[in-house]
PDB file of C-alpha atoms and ligand atoms in Angstrom:
ATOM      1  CA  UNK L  21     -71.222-111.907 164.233  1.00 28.00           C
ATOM      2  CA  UNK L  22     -72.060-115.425 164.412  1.00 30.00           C
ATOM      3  CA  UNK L  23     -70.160-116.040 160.999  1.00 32.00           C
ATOM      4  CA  UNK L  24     -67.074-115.056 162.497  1.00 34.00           C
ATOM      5  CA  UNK L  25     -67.479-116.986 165.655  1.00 33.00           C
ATOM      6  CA  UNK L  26     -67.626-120.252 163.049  1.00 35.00           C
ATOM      7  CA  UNK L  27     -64.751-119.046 160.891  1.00 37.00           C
ATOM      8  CA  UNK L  28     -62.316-118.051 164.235  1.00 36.00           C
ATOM      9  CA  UNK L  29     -59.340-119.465 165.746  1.00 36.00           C
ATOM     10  CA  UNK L  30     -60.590-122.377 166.814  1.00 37.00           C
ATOM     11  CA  UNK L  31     -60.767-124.059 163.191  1.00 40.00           C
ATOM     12  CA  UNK L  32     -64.196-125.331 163.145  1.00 45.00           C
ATOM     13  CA  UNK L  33     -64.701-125.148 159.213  1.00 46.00           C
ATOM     14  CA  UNK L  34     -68.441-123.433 157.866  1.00 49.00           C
ATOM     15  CA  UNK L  35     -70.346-125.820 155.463  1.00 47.00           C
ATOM     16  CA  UNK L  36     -69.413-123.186 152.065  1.00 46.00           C
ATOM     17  CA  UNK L  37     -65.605-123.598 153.604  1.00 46.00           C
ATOM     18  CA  UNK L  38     -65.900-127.176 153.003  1.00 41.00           C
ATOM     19  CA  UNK L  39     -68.008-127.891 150.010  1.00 44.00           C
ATOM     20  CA  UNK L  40     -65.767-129.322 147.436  1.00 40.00           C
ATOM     21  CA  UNK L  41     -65.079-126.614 145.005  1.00 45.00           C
ATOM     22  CA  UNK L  42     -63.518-127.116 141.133  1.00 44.00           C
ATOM     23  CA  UNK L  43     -60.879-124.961 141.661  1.00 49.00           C
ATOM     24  CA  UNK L  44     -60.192-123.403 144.792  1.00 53.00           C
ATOM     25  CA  UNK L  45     -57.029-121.019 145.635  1.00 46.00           C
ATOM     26  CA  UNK L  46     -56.671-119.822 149.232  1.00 61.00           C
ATOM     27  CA  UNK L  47     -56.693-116.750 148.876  1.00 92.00           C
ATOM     28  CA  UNK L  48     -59.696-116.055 146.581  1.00 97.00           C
ATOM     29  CA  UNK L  49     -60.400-112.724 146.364  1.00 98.00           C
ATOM     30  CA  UNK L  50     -63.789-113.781 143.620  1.00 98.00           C
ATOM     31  CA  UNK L  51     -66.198-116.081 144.253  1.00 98.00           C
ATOM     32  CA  UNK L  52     -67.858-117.637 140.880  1.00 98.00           C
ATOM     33  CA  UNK L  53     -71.062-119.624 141.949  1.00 98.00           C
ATOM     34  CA  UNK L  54     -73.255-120.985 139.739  1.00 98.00           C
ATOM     35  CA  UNK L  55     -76.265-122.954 140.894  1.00 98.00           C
ATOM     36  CA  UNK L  56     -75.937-126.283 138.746  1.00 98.00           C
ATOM     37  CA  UNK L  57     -72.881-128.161 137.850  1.00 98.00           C
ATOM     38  CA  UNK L  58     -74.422-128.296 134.497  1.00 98.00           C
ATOM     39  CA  UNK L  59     -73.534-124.141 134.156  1.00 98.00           C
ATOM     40  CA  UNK L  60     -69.700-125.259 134.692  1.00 98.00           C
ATOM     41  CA  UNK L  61     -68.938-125.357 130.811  1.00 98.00           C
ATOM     42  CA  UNK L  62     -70.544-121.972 130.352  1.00 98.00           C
ATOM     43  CA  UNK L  63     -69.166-120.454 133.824  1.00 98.00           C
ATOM     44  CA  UNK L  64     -65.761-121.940 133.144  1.00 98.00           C
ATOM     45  CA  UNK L  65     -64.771-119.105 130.786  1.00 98.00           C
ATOM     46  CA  UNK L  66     -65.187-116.816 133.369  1.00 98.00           C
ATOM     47  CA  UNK L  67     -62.707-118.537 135.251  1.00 98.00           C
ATOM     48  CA  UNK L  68     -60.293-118.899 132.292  1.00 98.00           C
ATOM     49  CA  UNK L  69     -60.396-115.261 132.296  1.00 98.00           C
ATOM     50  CA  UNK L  70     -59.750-114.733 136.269  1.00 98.00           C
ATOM     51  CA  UNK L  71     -56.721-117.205 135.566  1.00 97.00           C
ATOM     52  CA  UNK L  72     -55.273-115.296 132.471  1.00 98.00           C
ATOM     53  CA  UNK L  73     -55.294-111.796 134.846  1.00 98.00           C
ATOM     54  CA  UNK L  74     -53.684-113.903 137.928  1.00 97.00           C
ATOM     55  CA  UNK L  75     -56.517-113.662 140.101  1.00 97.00           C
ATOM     56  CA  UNK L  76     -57.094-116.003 142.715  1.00 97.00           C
ATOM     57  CA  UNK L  77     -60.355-117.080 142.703  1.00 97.00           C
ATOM     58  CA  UNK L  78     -62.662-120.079 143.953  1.00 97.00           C
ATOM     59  CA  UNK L  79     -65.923-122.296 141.998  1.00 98.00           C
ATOM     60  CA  UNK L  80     -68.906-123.948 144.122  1.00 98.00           C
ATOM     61  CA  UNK L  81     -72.090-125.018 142.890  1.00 98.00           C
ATOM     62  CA  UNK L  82     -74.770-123.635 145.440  1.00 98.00           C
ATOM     63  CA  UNK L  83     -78.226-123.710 143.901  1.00 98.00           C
ATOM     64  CA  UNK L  84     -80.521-120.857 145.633  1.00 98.00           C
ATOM     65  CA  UNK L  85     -83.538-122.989 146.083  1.00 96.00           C
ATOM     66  CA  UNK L  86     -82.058-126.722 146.126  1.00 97.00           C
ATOM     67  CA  UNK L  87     -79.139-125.766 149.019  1.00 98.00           C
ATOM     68  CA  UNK L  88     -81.164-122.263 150.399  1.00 98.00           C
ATOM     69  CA  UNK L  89     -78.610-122.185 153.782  1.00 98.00           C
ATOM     70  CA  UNK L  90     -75.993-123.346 151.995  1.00 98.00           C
ATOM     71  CA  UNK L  91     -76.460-120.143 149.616  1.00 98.00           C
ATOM     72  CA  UNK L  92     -76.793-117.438 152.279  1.00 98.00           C
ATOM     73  CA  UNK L  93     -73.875-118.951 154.248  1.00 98.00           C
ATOM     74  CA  UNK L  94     -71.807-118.224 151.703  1.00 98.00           C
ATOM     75  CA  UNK L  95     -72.880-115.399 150.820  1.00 98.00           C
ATOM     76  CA  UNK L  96     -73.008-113.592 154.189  1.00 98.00           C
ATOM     77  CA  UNK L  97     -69.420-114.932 155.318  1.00 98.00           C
ATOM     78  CA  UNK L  98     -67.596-114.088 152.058  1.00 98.00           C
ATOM     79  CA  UNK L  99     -66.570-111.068 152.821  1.00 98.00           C
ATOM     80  CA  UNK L 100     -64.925-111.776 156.104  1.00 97.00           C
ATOM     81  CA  UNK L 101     -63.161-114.890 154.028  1.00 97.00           C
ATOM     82  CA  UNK L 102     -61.792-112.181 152.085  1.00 97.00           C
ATOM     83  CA  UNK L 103     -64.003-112.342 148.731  1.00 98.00           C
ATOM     84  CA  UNK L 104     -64.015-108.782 146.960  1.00 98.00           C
ATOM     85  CA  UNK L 105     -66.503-109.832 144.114  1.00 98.00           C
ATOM     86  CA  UNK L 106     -69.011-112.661 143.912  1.00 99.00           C
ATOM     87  CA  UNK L 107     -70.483-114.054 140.117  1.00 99.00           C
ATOM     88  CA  UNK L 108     -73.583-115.224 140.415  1.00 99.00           C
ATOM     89  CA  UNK L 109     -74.883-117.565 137.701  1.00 98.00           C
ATOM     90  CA  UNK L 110     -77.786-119.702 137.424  1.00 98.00           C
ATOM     91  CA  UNK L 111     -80.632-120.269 134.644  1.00 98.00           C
ATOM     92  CA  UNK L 112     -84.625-120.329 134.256  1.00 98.00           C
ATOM     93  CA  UNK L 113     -85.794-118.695 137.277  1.00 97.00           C
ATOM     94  CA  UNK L 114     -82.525-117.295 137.868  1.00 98.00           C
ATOM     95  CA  UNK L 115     -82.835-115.942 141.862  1.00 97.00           C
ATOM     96  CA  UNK L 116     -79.352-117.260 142.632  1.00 98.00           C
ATOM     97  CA  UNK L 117     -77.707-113.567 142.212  1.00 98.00           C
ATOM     98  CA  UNK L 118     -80.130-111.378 143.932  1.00 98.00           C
ATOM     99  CA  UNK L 119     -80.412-114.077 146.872  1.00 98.00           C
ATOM    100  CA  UNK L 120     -76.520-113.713 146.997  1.00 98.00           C
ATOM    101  CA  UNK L 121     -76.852-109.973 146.999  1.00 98.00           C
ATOM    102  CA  UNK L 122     -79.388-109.939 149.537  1.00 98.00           C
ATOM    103  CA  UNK L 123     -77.009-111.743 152.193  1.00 98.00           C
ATOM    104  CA  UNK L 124     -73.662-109.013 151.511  1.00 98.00           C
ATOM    105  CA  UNK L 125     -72.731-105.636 150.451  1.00 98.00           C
ATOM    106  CA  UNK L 126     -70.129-107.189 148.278  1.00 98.00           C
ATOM    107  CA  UNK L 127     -70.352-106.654 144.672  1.00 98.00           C
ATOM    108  CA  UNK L 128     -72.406-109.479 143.059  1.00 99.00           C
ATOM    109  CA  UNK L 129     -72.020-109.435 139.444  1.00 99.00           C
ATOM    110  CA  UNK L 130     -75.023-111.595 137.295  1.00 99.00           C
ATOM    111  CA  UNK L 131     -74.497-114.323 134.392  1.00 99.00           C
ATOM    112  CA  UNK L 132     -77.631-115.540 133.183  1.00 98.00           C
ATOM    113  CA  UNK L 133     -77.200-118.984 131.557  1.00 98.00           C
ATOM    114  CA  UNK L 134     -78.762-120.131 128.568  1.00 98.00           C
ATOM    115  CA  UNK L 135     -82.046-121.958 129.226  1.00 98.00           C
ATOM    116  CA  UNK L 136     -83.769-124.776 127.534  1.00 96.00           C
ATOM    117  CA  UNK L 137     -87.292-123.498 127.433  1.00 96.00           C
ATOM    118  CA  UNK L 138     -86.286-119.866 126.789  1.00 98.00           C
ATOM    119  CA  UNK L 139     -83.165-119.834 124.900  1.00 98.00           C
ATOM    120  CA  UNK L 140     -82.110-117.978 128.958  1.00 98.00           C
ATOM    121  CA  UNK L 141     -84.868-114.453 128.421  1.00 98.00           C
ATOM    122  CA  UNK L 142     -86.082-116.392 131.428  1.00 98.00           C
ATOM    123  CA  UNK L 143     -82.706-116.155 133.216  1.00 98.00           C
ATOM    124  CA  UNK L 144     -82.199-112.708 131.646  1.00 98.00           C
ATOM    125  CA  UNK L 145     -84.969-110.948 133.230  1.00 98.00           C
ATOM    126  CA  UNK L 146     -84.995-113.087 136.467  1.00 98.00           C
ATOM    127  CA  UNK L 147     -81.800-111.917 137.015  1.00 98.00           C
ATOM    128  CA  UNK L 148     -81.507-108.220 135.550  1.00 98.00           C
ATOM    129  CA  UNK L 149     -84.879-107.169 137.302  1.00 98.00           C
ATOM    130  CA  UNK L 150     -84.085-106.599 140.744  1.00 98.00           C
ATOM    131  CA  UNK L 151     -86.236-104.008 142.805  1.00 97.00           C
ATOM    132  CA  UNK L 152     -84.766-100.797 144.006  1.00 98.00           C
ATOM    133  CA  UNK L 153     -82.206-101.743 147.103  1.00 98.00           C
ATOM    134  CA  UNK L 154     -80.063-104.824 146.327  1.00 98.00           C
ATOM    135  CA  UNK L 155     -78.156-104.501 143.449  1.00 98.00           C
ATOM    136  CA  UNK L 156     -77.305-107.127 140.902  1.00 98.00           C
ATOM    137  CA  UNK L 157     -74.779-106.002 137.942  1.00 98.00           C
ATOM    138  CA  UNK L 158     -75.984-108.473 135.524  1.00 98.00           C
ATOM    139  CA  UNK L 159     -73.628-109.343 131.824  1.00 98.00           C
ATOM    140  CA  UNK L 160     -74.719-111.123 128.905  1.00 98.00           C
ATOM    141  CA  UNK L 161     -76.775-114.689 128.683  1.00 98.00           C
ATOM    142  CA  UNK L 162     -74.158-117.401 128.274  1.00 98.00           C
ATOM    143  CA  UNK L 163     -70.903-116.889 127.557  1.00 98.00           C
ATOM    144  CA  UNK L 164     -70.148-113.515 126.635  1.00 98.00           C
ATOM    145  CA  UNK L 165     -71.615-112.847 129.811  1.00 99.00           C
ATOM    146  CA  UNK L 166     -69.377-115.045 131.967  1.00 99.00           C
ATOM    147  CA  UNK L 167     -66.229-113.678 130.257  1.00 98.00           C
ATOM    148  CA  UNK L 168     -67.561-110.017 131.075  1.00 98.00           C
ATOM    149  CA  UNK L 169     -68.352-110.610 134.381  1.00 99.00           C
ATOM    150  CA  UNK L 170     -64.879-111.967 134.991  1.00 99.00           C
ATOM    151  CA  UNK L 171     -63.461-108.747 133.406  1.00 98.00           C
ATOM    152  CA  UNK L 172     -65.947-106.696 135.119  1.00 98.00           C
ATOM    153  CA  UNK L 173     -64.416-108.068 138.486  1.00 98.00           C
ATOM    154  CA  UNK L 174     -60.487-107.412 137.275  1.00 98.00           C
ATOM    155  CA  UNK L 175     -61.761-104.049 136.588  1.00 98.00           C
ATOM    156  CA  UNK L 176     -63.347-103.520 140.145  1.00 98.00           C
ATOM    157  CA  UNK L 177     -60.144-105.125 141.718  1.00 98.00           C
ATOM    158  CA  UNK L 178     -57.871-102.513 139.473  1.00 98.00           C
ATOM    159  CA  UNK L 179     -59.542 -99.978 141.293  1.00 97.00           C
ATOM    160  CA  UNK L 180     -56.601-100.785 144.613  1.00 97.00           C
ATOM    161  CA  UNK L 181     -54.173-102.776 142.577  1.00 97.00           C
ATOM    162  CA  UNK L 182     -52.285-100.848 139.517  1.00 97.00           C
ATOM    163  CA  UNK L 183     -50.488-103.883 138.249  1.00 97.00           C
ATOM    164  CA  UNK L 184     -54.228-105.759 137.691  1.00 98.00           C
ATOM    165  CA  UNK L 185     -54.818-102.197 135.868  1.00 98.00           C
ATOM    166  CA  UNK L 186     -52.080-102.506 134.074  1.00 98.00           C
ATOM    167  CA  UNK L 187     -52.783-105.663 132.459  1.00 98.00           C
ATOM    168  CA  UNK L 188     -55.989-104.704 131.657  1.00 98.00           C
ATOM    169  CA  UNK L 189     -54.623-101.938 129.620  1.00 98.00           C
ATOM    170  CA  UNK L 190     -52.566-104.079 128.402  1.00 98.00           C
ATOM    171  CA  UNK L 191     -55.197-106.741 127.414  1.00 98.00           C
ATOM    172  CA  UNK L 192     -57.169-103.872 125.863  1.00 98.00           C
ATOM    173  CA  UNK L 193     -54.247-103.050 123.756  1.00 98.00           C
ATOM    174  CA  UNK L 194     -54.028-106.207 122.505  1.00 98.00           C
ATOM    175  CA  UNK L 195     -57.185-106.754 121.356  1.00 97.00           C
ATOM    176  CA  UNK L 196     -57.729-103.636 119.794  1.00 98.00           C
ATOM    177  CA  UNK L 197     -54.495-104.392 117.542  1.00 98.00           C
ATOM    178  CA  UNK L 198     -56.108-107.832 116.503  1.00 98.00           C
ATOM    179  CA  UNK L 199     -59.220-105.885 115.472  1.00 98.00           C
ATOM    180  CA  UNK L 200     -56.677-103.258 113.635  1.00 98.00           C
ATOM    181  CA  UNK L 201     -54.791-106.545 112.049  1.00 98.00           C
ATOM    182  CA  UNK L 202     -57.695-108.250 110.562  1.00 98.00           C
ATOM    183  CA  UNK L 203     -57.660-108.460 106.701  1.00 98.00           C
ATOM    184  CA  UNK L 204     -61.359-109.973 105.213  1.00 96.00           C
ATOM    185  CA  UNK L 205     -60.312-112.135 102.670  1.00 91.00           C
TER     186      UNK L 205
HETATM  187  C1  RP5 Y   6     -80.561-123.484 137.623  1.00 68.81           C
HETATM  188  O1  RP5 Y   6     -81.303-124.371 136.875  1.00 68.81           O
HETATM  189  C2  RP5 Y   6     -79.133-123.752 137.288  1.00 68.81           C
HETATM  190  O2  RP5 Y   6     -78.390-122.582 137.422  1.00 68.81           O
HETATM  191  C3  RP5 Y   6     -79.168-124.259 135.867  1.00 68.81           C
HETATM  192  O3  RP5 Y   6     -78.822-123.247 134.927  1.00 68.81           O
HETATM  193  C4  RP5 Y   6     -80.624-124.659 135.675  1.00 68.81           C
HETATM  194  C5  RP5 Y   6     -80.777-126.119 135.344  1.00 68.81           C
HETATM  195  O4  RP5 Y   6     -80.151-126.875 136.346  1.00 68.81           O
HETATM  196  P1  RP5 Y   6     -80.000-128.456 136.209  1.00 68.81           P
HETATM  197  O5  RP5 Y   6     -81.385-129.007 136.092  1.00 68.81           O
HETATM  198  O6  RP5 Y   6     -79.177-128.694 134.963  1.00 68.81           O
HETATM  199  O7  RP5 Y   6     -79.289-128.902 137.448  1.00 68.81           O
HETATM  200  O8  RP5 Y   6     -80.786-123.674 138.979  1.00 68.81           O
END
């Protein structure tokens, strides 16, 4: 594969290797992309949530239609890199997920961000509709949606690591007893 002729011993670095990322751990096993720098304070949370479970995980801004190569470079060498799970989020016409998709078998997970014009329906349905054949999970507009995706990935990533299971039972558990605790006043 071409990909891994670029990413092999002889250290030549791909363009999505080197774009400067917000956070980036080596060994990310999610990849949280968002296609505007302005979705960082919504897309943030789901990286707050990747940090609380102790997964190591990496943020780029790659817009599907203002960096197109940049976009299906990453997507189609993330999996030999060692990504599990890719977030997609972007707003208005929202193609940033399903282009993702459409360049790996890799889970791709959808966050629609809230839009100016359309409150995010726009990004909703841009992103939820996908034909038949490449699959987009897509969460809630905003950010219930980014913290769900986040826990959506734990929960794929449980399936081959019982500790990461175990915290989510355990982060289940504590919830629940907060919603058990509450007194209305
Ligand atoms: C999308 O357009 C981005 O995902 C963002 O939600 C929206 C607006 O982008 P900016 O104009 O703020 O860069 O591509």
């Amino acid at each position: 594969m071409a990909g891994k002729k670029r990413n092999s011993k002889s250290g030549s670095k791909s363009k999505a290797q080197n774009q400067q990322s917000a956070i980036t751990n080596h060994q990310s096993v999610v990849g949280i992309i968002m296609g505007s720098q302005s979705d960082w304070e919504t897309m943030r949370n789901a990286s707050e949530t990747l940090t609380q479970f102790g997964v190591p995980h990496e943020c780029k801004v790659i817009s599907a239609h203002r960096s197109p190569s940049l976009a299906s470079e990453f997507a189609s060498t993330a999996e030999e890199r060692g990504l599990e799970v890719i977030i997609g989020a972007a707003g208005g016409a929202a193609h940033l997920a399903g282009v993702l998709a459409a360049h790996t078998t890799l889970p791709v997970l959808g966050v629609p961000m809230r839009s100016e014009a359309l409150n995010g329906l726009d990004s909703l349905l841009a992103t939820v509709q996908m034909p038949a054949g490449i699959p987009v999970a897509t969460l809630a507009i905003g950010k219930p949606g980014a913290v769900n995706a986040a826990l959506f990935a734990v929960a794929i990533l449980a399936n081959s690591r019982p500790e990461l299971r175990e915290k989510l039972h355990r982060f289940r558990e504590v919830q629940e007893a907060k919603i058990r605790a509450t007194v209305l006043q």
